Short mmCIF file of C-alpha atoms and ligand atoms in Angstrom, two decimals:
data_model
loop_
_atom_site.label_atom_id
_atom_site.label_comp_id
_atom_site.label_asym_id
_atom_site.label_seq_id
_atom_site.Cartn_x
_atom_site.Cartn_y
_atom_site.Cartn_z
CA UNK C 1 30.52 91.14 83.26
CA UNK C 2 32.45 88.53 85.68
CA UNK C 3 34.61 87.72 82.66
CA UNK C 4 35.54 90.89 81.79
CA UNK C 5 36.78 91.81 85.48
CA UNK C 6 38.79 88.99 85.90
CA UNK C 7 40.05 89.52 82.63
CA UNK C 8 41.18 93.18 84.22
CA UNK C 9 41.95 91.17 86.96
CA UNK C 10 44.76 89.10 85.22
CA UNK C 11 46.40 91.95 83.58
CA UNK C 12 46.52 93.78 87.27
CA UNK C 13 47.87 90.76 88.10
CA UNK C 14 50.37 90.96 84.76
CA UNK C 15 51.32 94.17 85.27
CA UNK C 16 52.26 94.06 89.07
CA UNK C 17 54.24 90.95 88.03
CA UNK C 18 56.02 92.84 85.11
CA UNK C 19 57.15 95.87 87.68
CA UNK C 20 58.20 93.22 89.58
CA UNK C 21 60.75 91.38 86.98
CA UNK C 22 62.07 95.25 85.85
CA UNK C 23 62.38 95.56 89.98
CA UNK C 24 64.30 92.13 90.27
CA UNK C 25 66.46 93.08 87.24
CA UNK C 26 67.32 95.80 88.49
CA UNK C 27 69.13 94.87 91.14
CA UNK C 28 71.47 93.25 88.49
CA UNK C 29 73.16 96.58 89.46
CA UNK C 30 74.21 96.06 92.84
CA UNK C 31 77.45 95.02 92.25
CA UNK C 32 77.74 98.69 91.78
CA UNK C 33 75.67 99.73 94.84
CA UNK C 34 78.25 97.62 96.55
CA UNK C 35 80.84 99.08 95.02
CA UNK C 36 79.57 102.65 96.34
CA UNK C 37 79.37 100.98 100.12
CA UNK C 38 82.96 100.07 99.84
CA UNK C 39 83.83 103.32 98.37
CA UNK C 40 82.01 105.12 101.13
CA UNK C 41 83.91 102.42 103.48
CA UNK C 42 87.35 103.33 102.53
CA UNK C 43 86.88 107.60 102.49
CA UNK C 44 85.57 106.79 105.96
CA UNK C 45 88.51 104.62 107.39
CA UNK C 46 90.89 107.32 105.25
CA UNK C 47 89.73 110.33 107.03
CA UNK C 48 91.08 108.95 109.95
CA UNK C 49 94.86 108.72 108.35
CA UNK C 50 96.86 112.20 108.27
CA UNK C 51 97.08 112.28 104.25
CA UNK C 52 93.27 111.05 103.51
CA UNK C 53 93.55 112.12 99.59
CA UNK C 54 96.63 109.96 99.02
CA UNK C 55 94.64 107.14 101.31
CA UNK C 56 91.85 106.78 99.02
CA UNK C 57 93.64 107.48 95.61
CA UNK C 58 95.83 104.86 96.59
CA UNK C 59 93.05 102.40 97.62
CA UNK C 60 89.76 103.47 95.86
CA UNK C 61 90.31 101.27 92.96
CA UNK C 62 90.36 97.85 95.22
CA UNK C 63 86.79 98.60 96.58
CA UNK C 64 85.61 95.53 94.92
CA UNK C 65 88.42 93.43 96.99
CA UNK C 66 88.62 95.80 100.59
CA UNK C 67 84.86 95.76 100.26
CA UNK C 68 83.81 96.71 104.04
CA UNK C 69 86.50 94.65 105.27
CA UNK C 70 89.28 96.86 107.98
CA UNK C 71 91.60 94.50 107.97
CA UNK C 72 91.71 93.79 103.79
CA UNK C 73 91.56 97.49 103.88
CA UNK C 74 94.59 97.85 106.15
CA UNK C 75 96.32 94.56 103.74
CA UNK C 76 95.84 96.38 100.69
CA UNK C 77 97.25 99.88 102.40
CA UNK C 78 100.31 97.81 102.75
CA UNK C 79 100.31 95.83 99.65
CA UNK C 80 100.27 99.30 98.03
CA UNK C 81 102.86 100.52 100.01
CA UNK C 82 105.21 97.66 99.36
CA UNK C 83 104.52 97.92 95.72
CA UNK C 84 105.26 101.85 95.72
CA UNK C 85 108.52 100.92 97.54
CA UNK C 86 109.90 98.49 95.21
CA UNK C 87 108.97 100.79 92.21
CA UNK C 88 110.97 103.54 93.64
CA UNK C 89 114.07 101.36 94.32
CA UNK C 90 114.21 100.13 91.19
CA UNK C 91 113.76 103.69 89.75
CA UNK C 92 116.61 104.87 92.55
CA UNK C 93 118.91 102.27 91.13
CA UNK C 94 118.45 103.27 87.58
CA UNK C 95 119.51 106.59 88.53
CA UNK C 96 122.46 106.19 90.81
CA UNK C 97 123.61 104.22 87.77
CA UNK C 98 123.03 107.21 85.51
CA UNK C 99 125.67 109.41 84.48
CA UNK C 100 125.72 113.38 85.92
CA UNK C 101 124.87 111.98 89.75
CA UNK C 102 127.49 114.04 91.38
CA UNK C 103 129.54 111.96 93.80
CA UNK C 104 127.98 112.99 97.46
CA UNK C 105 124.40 112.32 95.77
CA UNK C 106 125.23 108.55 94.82
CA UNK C 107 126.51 108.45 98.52
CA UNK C 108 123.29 109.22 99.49
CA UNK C 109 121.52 107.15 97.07
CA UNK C 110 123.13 103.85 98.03
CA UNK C 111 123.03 104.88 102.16
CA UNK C 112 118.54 105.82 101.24
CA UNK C 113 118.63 102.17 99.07
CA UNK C 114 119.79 100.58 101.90
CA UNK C 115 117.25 102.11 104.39
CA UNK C 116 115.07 101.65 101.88
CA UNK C 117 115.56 97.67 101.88
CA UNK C 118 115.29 97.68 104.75
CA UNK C 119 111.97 99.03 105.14
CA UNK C 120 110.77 96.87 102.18
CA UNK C 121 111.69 93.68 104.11
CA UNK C 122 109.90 94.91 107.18
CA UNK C 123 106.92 95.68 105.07
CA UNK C 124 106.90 92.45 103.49
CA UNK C 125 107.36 90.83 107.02
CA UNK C 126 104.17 92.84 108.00
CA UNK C 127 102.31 91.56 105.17
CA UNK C 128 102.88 87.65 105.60
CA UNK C 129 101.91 88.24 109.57
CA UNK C 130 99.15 89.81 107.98
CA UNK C 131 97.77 86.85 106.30
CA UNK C 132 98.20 84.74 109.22
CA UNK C 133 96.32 86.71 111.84
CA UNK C 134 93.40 83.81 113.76
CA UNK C 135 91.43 84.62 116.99
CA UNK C 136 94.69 82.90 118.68
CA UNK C 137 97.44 84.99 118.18
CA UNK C 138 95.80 88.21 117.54
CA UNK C 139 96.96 90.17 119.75
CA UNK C 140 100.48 89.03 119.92
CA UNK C 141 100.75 89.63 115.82
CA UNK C 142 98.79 92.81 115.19
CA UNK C 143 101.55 94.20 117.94
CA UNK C 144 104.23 92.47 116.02
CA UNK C 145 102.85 93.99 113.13
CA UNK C 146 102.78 97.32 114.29
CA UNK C 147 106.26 97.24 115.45
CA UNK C 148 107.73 96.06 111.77
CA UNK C 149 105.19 98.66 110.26
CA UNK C 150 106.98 101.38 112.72
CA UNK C 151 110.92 100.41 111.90
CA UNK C 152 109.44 100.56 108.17
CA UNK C 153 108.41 104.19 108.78
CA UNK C 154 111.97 104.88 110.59
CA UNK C 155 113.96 104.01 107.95
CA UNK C 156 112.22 105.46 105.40
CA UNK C 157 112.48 108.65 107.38
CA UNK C 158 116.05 108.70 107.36
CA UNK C 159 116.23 108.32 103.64
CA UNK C 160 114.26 111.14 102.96
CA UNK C 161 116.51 113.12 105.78
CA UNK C 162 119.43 111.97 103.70
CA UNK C 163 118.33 114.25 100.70
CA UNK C 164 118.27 117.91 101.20
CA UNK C 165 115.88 118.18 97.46
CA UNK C 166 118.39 121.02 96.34
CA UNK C 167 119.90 119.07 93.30
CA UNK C 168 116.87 117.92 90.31
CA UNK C 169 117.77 113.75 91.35
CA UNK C 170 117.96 114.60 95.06
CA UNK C 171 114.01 116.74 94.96
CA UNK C 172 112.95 113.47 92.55
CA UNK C 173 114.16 111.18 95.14
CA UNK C 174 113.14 113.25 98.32
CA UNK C 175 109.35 113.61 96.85
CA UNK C 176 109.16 109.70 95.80
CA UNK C 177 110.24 108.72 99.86
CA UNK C 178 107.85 111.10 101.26
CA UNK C 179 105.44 109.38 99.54
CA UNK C 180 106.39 106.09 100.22
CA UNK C 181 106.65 107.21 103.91
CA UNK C 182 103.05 109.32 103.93
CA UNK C 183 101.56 105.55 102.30
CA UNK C 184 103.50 104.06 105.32
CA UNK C 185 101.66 106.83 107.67
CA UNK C 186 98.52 105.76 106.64
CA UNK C 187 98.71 101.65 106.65
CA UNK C 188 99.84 102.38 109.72
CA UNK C 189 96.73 104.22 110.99
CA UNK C 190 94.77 101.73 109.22
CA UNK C 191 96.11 98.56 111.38
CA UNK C 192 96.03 100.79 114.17
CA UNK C 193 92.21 101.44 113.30
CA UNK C 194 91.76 97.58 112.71
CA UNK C 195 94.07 96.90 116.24
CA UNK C 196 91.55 98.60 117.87
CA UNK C 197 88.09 96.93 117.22
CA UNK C 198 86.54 94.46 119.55
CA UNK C 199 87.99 90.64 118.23
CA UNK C 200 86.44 88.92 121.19
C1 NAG D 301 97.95 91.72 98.76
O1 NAG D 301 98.90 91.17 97.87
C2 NAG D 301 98.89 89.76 97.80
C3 NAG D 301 100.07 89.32 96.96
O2 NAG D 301 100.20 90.08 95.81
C4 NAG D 301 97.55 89.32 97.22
O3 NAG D 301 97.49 87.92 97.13
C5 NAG D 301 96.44 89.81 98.13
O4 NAG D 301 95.18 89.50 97.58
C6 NAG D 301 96.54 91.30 98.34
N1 NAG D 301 95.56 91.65 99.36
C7 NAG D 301 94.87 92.80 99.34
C8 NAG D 301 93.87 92.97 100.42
O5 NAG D 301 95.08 93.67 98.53
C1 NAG D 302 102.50 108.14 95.61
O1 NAG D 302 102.15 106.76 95.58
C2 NAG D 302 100.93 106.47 94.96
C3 NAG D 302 100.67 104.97 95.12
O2 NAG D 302 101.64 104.20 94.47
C4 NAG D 302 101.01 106.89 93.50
O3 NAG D 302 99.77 106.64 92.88
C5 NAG D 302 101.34 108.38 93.42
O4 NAG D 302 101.49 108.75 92.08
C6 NAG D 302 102.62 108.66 94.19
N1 NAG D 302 102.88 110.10 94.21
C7 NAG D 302 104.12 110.60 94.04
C8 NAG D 302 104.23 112.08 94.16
O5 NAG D 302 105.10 109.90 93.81
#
C-alpha cells in the first residue's frame, strides 16, 4: 500500500515538475512580451507629440533598442529625423538636376537645400550632445539641445514656405519637408518630455 502511494507520490511530484519546465520554457518568449512593453512605451510617449501616427510608424520598429528608455526614445526620434532629412536632400538634388524644373522652382530648390543643410547640421549637432548627456551637464545640454532642435524646425519651415505645392516637383517637395518638419515636431516633444523628468 505505502509503495504504491509514494509511487503516486513521485509522479505528483513528476508532473508538477513537468508544468514547471513547459512554465520555465515558456518564458523563452519574453523577448516578445518585452517587445509589447516597449511598444506600449513608445504609443504612450507618442500621444503626447502633435502627429502621434507618424511618431510611432516612425519609431515602432526600434522597440527592441528604445525599449522603455525616454531618452533612446527621444535619440532615435532624431536619428530618424536626420535620416529622413538626408534622404530628401539627396532626392531634392536629383531633381533640381532634372530637366523640366522651370527656372523660379530650381530657385527655390537650391534657397529649401540650403535651409535644409542647415537644419541637418543642427540635427546632427543635437544628436552628438545627445550622446554626451551625464548627471553634470544635464541641464546646460538638454537646453542646448532644445535650442539646435528649434533652429532645425525654423529652417525647415521656411523651406516648406518656399514652395507654394502648385507645380507636380514643388507638391513632391512641399509634402517630403512637412514631413521632415512634423518628425522634427515630434523629437522635439520627445526631448521636451525627457527635459522634463526628475534627473536628481
Ligand atoms: C542613433 O544613430 C547612431 C548612429 O547611426 C547609432 O549609433 C545609435 O545607436 C542610434 N541610437 C538610437 C537610439 O537609435
Ligand atoms: C515621412 O517620414 C517617415 C520616416 O522616414 C517615412 O516613413 C514616411 O514614409 C514619410 N512620409 C512622407 C509622406 O514622406
Amino acid at each position: 500500500m505505502e509503495g504504491s502511494i509514494s509511487k503516486q507520490f513521485l509522479r505528483l511530484i513528476l508532473l508538477v515538475l513537468t508544468i514547471n519546465m513547459v512554465i520555465n520554457s515558456s518564458s523563452a518568449t519574453r523577448p516578445i512580451a518585452a517587445s509589447k512593453t516597449s511598444t506600449d512605451f513608445i504609443k504612450k510617449s507618442c500621444s503626447s507629440t502633435t502627429y502621434p501616427t507618424l511618431c510611432f510608424s516612425s519609431l515602432a520598429n526600434q522597440a527592441s533598442l528604445i525599449q522603455t528608455s525616454p531618452k533612446l526614445l527621444a535619440h532615435a526620434a532624431l536619428n530618424v529625423t536626420l535620416s529622413t532629412a538626408k534622404t530628401t536632400s539627396a532626392m531634392m538634388v536629383q531633381l533640381s538636376k532634372s530637366s523640366g524644373m522651370k527656372t523660379r522652382e530650381v530657385g527655390a530648390m537650391q534657397d529649401c537645400l540650403e535651409e535644409l543643410s542647415d537644419s541637418v547640421y543642427e540635427l546632427r549637432r543635437s544628436i552628438a550632445e545627445m550622446g554626451q548627456i551625464d548627471s553634470s551637464n544635464y541641464k546646460l545640454t538638454m537646453s542646448d539641445i532644445q535650442t539646435w532642435v528649434s533652429a532645425a524646425l525654423t529652417d525647415e519651415t521656411t523651406c516648406s514656405d518656399d514652395f507654394d505645392g502648385k507645380t507636380k516637383n514643388g507638391k513632391v517637395v512641399r509634402e517630403r519637408i512637412l514631413n521632415i518638419s512634423h518628425l522634427t515636431s515630434n523629437a522635439l516633444a520627445l526631448i521636451n518630455r525627457y527635459a522634463s523628468l526628475d534627473h536628481a
